[in-house]
CSV table of C-alpha atoms in Angstrom, one decimal:
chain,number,residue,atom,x,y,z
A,762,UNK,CA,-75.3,119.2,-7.5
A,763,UNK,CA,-72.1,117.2,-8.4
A,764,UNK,CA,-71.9,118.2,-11.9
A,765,UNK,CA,-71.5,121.5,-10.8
A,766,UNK,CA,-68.3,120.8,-9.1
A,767,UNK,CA,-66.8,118.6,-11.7
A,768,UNK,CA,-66.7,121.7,-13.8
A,769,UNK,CA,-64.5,123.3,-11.3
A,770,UNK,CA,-62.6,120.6,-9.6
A,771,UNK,CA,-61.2,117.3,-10.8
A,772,UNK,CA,-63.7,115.0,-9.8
A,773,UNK,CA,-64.9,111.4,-9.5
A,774,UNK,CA,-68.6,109.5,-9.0
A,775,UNK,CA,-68.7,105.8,-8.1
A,776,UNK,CA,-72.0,103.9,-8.1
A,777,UNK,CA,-71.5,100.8,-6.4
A,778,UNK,CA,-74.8,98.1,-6.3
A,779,UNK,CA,-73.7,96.0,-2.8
A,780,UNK,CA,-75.8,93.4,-3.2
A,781,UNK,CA,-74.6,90.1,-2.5
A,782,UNK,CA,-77.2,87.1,-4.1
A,783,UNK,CA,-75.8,84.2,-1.7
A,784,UNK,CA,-76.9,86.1,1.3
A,785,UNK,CA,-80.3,87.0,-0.2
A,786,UNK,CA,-79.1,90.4,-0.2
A,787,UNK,CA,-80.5,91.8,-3.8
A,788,UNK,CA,-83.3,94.3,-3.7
A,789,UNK,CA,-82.5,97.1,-5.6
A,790,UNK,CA,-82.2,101.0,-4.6
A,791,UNK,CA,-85.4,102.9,-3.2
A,792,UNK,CA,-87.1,99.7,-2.4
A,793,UNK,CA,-88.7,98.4,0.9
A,794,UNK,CA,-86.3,95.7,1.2
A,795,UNK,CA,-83.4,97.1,0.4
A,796,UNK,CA,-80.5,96.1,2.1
A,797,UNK,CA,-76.5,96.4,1.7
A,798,UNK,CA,-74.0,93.8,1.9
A,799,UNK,CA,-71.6,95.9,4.4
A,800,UNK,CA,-69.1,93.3,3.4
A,801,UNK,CA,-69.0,95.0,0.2
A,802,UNK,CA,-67.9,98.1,1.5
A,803,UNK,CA,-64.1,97.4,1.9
A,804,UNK,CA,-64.1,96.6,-1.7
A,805,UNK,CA,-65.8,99.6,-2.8
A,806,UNK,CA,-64.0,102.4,-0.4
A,807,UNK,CA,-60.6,100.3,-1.8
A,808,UNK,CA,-61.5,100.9,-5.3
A,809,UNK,CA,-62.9,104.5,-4.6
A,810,UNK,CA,-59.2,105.7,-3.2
A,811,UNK,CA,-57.1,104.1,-5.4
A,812,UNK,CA,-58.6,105.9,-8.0
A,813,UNK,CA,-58.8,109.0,-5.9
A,814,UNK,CA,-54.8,108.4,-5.2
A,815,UNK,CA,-54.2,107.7,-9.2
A,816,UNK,CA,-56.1,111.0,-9.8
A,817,UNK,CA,-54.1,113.1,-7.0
A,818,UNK,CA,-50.3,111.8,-8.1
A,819,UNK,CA,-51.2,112.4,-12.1
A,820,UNK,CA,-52.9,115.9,-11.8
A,821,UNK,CA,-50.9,117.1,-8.8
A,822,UNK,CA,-47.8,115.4,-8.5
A,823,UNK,CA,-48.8,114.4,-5.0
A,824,UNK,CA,-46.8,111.0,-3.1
A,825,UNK,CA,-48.8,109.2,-0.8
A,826,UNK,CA,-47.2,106.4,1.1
A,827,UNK,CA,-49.7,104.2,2.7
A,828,UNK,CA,-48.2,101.7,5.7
């Protein structure tokens, strides 16, 4: 269970919906027709690590150079 860990490690939880209306891609989670705009995903694992990064270098002091 997550919640178990963020009581013993500095965590995060992201819930991104990739849907993406102009393609017709909308149903939601747990549905027949859902689908994922996989478009969406460079946007979402972008956001996910910056925050990760943000996390690391406040709590931990940690320098990550990215070329």
């Amino acid at each position: 269970d997550f919640s178990y860990y963020t009581h013993h490690f500095p965590s995060l939880f992201f819930f991104f919906f990739l849907a993406n209306t102009q393609k017709g891609i909308s149903a939601e989670l747990h549905t027949p027709n859902f689908q994922i705009d996989e478009d969406a995903f460079e946007y979402a694992i972008g956001a996910m690590l910056y925050s990760a990064l943000r996390l690391m270098n406040k709590k931990y002091k940690v320098v990550i150079f990215l070329t």
